[in-house]
GROMACS .gro file of C-alpha atoms in nm:
model
  200
    1UNK     CA    1   0.575   1.340  -4.432
    2UNK     CA    2   0.366   1.496  -4.220
    3UNK     CA    3   0.476   1.500  -3.832
    4UNK     CA    4   0.382   1.229  -3.632
    5UNK     CA    5   0.341   1.188  -3.257
    6UNK     CA    6   0.572   0.959  -3.055
    7UNK     CA    7   0.457   0.592  -3.040
    8UNK     CA    8   0.375   0.593  -3.408
    9UNK     CA    9   0.532   0.311  -3.573
   10UNK     CA   10   0.678   0.414  -3.931
   11UNK     CA   11   0.447   0.254  -4.222
   12UNK     CA   12   0.365   0.320  -4.573
   13UNK     CA   13   0.214   0.646  -4.480
   14UNK     CA   14   0.549   0.773  -4.449
   15UNK     CA   15   0.768   0.547  -4.638
   16UNK     CA   16   0.581   0.634  -4.963
   17UNK     CA   17   0.835   0.666  -5.220
   18UNK     CA   18   0.815   0.635  -5.590
   19UNK     CA   19   1.023   0.581  -5.911
   20UNK     CA   20   1.008   0.664  -6.261
   21UNK     CA   21   1.087   0.361  -6.312
   22UNK     CA   22   0.987  -0.013  -6.170
   23UNK     CA   23   1.208  -0.153  -5.929
   24UNK     CA   24   1.252  -0.220  -5.562
   25UNK     CA   25   1.254   0.041  -5.258
   26UNK     CA   26   1.493  -0.036  -4.889
   27UNK     CA   27   1.382   0.205  -4.654
   28UNK     CA   28   1.621   0.305  -4.362
   29UNK     CA   29   1.475   0.276  -4.085
   30UNK     CA   30   1.218   0.003  -4.205
   31UNK     CA   31   0.845  -0.005  -4.168
   32UNK     CA   32   0.794  -0.076  -3.802
   33UNK     CA   33   1.041   0.168  -3.621
   34UNK     CA   34   0.941   0.331  -3.369
   35UNK     CA   35   1.139   0.673  -3.374
   36UNK     CA   36   1.233   0.877  -3.074
   37UNK     CA   37   1.077   1.236  -3.037
   38UNK     CA   38   1.294   1.513  -3.214
   39UNK     CA   39   1.289   1.699  -3.543
   40UNK     CA   40   1.438   1.654  -3.873
   41UNK     CA   41   1.486   1.302  -3.845
   42UNK     CA   42   1.634   1.115  -4.173
   43UNK     CA   43   1.460   0.861  -4.381
   44UNK     CA   44   1.672   0.740  -4.594
   45UNK     CA   45   1.550   0.504  -4.934
   46UNK     CA   46   1.750   0.334  -5.141
   47UNK     CA   47   1.594   0.213  -5.524
   48UNK     CA   48   1.736  -0.117  -5.691
   49UNK     CA   49   1.591  -0.041  -6.043
   50UNK     CA   50   1.468  -0.333  -6.243
   51UNK     CA   51   1.672  -0.246  -6.551
   52UNK     CA   52   2.012  -0.271  -6.398
   53UNK     CA   53   2.159  -0.256  -6.699
   54UNK     CA   54   2.033   0.093  -6.819
   55UNK     CA   55   1.961   0.250  -6.494
   56UNK     CA   56   2.166   0.312  -6.166
   57UNK     CA   57   2.081   0.251  -5.828
   58UNK     CA   58   1.969   0.618  -5.662
   59UNK     CA   59   1.911   0.714  -5.303
   60UNK     CA   60   1.678   0.953  -5.125
   61UNK     CA   61   1.669   1.129  -4.779
   62UNK     CA   62   1.361   1.315  -4.650
   63UNK     CA   63   1.303   1.461  -4.331
   64UNK     CA   64   1.063   1.380  -4.058
   65UNK     CA   65   0.932   1.550  -3.704
   66UNK     CA   66   0.846   1.331  -3.421
   67UNK     CA   67   0.621   1.537  -3.127
   68UNK     CA   68   0.595   1.453  -2.778
   69UNK     CA   69   0.313   1.265  -2.680
   70UNK     CA   70   0.194   1.418  -2.337
   71UNK     CA   71   0.150   1.177  -2.040
   72UNK     CA   72  -0.184   1.175  -1.923
   73UNK     CA   73  -0.263   1.104  -1.539
   74UNK     CA   74  -0.551   0.974  -1.406
   75UNK     CA   75  -0.655   1.063  -1.057
   76UNK     CA   76  -0.987   1.102  -0.948
   77UNK     CA   77  -1.085   1.325  -0.629
   78UNK     CA   78  -1.041   1.141  -0.323
   79UNK     CA   79  -1.324   1.041  -0.093
   80UNK     CA   80  -1.347   1.301   0.199
   81UNK     CA   81  -1.166   1.138   0.532
   82UNK     CA   82  -1.213   1.234   0.863
   83UNK     CA   83  -0.936   1.392   1.112
   84UNK     CA   84  -0.705   1.149   1.248
   85UNK     CA   85  -0.667   0.963   0.908
   86UNK     CA   86  -0.366   0.938   0.757
   87UNK     CA   87  -0.286   0.973   0.399
   88UNK     CA   88  -0.230   0.662   0.213
   89UNK     CA   89  -0.262   0.442  -0.096
   90UNK     CA   90  -0.634   0.485  -0.072
   91UNK     CA   91  -0.621   0.885  -0.133
   92UNK     CA   92  -0.298   0.899  -0.339
   93UNK     CA   93  -0.349   0.650  -0.637
   94UNK     CA   94  -0.274   0.820  -0.933
   95UNK     CA   95  -0.187   0.670  -1.222
   96UNK     CA   96   0.022   0.732  -1.552
   97UNK     CA   97  -0.024   0.619  -1.931
   98UNK     CA   98   0.351   0.495  -1.937
   99UNK     CA   99   0.597   0.378  -1.665
  100UNK     CA  100   0.748   0.617  -1.432
  101UNK     CA  101   0.768   0.718  -1.055
  102UNK     CA  102   0.525   0.896  -0.843
  103UNK     CA  103   0.597   1.188  -0.584
  104UNK     CA  104   0.325   1.280  -0.382
  105UNK     CA  105   0.291   1.570  -0.160
  106UNK     CA  106   0.187   1.583   0.125
  107UNK     CA  107   0.324   1.223   0.154
  108UNK     CA  108   0.174   0.905   0.276
  109UNK     CA  109   0.125   0.889   0.629
  110UNK     CA  110   0.072   1.269   0.653
  111UNK     CA  111  -0.189   1.377   0.898
  112UNK     CA  112  -0.379   1.666   0.749
  113UNK     CA  113  -0.595   1.926   0.996
  114UNK     CA  114  -0.955   1.937   0.931
  115UNK     CA  115  -1.087   2.172   0.633
  116UNK     CA  116  -1.224   2.137   0.297
  117UNK     CA  117  -1.073   2.201  -0.061
  118UNK     CA  118  -0.715   2.082   0.064
  119UNK     CA  119  -0.454   2.025  -0.192
  120UNK     CA  120  -0.312   1.686  -0.257
  121UNK     CA  121  -0.037   1.685  -0.572
  122UNK     CA  122   0.171   1.447  -0.756
  123UNK     CA  123   0.460   1.512  -0.971
  124UNK     CA  124   0.530   1.200  -1.216
  125UNK     CA  125   0.851   1.149  -1.395
  126UNK     CA  126   0.845   0.881  -1.639
  127UNK     CA  127   1.102   0.629  -1.689
  128UNK     CA  128   1.116   0.709  -2.086
  129UNK     CA  129   1.277   1.121  -2.039
  130UNK     CA  130   1.419   1.118  -2.369
  131UNK     CA  131   1.017   1.124  -2.534
  132UNK     CA  132   0.834   1.192  -2.196
  133UNK     CA  133   0.830   1.537  -2.016
  134UNK     CA  134   0.785   1.530  -1.614
  135UNK     CA  135   0.405   1.650  -1.563
  136UNK     CA  136   0.221   1.686  -1.231
  137UNK     CA  137  -0.169   1.690  -1.187
  138UNK     CA  138  -0.365   1.815  -0.841
  139UNK     CA  139  -0.695   1.718  -0.673
  140UNK     CA  140  -0.882   1.836  -0.354
  141UNK     CA  141  -0.935   1.668  -0.058
  142UNK     CA  142  -1.209   1.738   0.248
  143UNK     CA  143  -1.087   1.683   0.622
  144UNK     CA  144  -1.412   1.639   0.833
  145UNK     CA  145  -1.381   1.687   1.157
  146UNK     CA  146  -1.347   1.407   1.412
  147UNK     CA  147  -1.605   1.299   1.712
  148UNK     CA  148  -1.415   1.315   2.036
  149UNK     CA  149  -1.487   0.970   2.247
  150UNK     CA  150  -1.621   1.071   2.557
  151UNK     CA  151  -1.595   0.757   2.866
  152UNK     CA  152  -1.812   0.811   3.109
  153UNK     CA  153  -1.975   0.475   3.336
  154UNK     CA  154  -2.281   0.510   3.509
  155UNK     CA  155  -2.171   0.642   3.886
  156UNK     CA  156  -2.268   0.408   4.162
  157UNK     CA  157  -2.587   0.506   4.375
  158UNK     CA  158  -2.585   0.769   4.635
  159UNK     CA  159  -2.787   0.847   4.886
  160UNK     CA  160  -2.967   1.167   4.949
  161UNK     CA  161  -2.798   1.457   5.102
  162UNK     CA  162  -2.481   1.329   4.910
  163UNK     CA  163  -2.366   1.644   4.687
  164UNK     CA  164  -2.244   1.584   4.356
  165UNK     CA  165  -1.883   1.552   4.315
  166UNK     CA  166  -1.586   1.444   4.128
  167UNK     CA  167  -1.661   1.079   4.238
  168UNK     CA  168  -1.967   1.108   3.985
  169UNK     CA  169  -1.844   1.354   3.763
  170UNK     CA  170  -1.566   1.219   3.622
  171UNK     CA  171  -1.608   1.179   3.247
  172UNK     CA  172  -1.278   1.093   3.059
  173UNK     CA  173  -1.230   1.215   2.662
  174UNK     CA  174  -1.000   1.093   2.410
  175UNK     CA  175  -0.887   1.411   2.308
  176UNK     CA  176  -0.787   1.763   2.544
  177UNK     CA  177  -1.046   2.001   2.648
  178UNK     CA  178  -1.263   2.111   2.908
  179UNK     CA  179  -1.592   1.977   3.056
  180UNK     CA  180  -1.901   2.135   3.142
  181UNK     CA  181  -2.149   1.935   3.392
  182UNK     CA  182  -2.504   1.948   3.449
  183UNK     CA  183  -2.629   1.931   3.690
  184UNK     CA  184  -2.264   2.076   3.847
  185UNK     CA  185  -2.059   1.956   4.114
  186UNK     CA  186  -2.219   2.090   4.479
  187UNK     CA  187  -2.574   1.980   4.327
  188UNK     CA  188  -2.822   1.810   4.591
  189UNK     CA  189  -3.002   1.604   4.380
  190UNK     CA  190  -3.355   1.449   4.514
  191UNK     CA  191  -3.441   1.095   4.580
  192UNK     CA  192  -3.538   0.906   4.264
  193UNK     CA  193  -3.380   0.696   3.969
  194UNK     CA  194  -3.261   0.743   3.649
  195UNK     CA  195  -3.158   1.084   3.712
  196UNK     CA  196  -2.979   1.213   3.398
  197UNK     CA  197  -2.614   1.373   3.443
  198UNK     CA  198  -2.457   1.511   3.135
  199UNK     CA  199  -2.139   1.634   3.017
  200UNK     CA  200  -2.063   1.889   2.719
   0.00000   0.00000   0.00000
């Protein structure tokens, strides 16, 4: 018979022997059998003629090749994440066409630096390694820069003549960095309400 892919059950397409006289065929393995991957596998038929007074039973063996069927991994490109987001099942969510085990690189819980097109790879090991091969797939993710959180409450009112100092210019941020104030420390502000103090 022609080669078949793993997963194809034996049927009358493969088990299609004929004989020169009427009789009964018994196949081994029978129709409906799922063969493992491998070349030159035996298909045997035993033939029993209807006229057993004049004919002997007969047998024949043919060979069939069963080829491996590739594992299909489905893994869509993950949505962009912001720096500070740890990799999780939201990004590492590949599926496969057969049962097996996924190993991701980088792993769940990894903190990626900001940057575009960073590779995420999965290695898939099928449970059935007789008929399926280990395979892998790579997708790419964009990690966007995060915005620091600046904490700075409106300073208490000051009297004219008070120079700006760390008492008013006291912003803090959620990450280490440098503050530049405008107007800077040492500035003498004129009298007036709602005057802007800015920090970069």
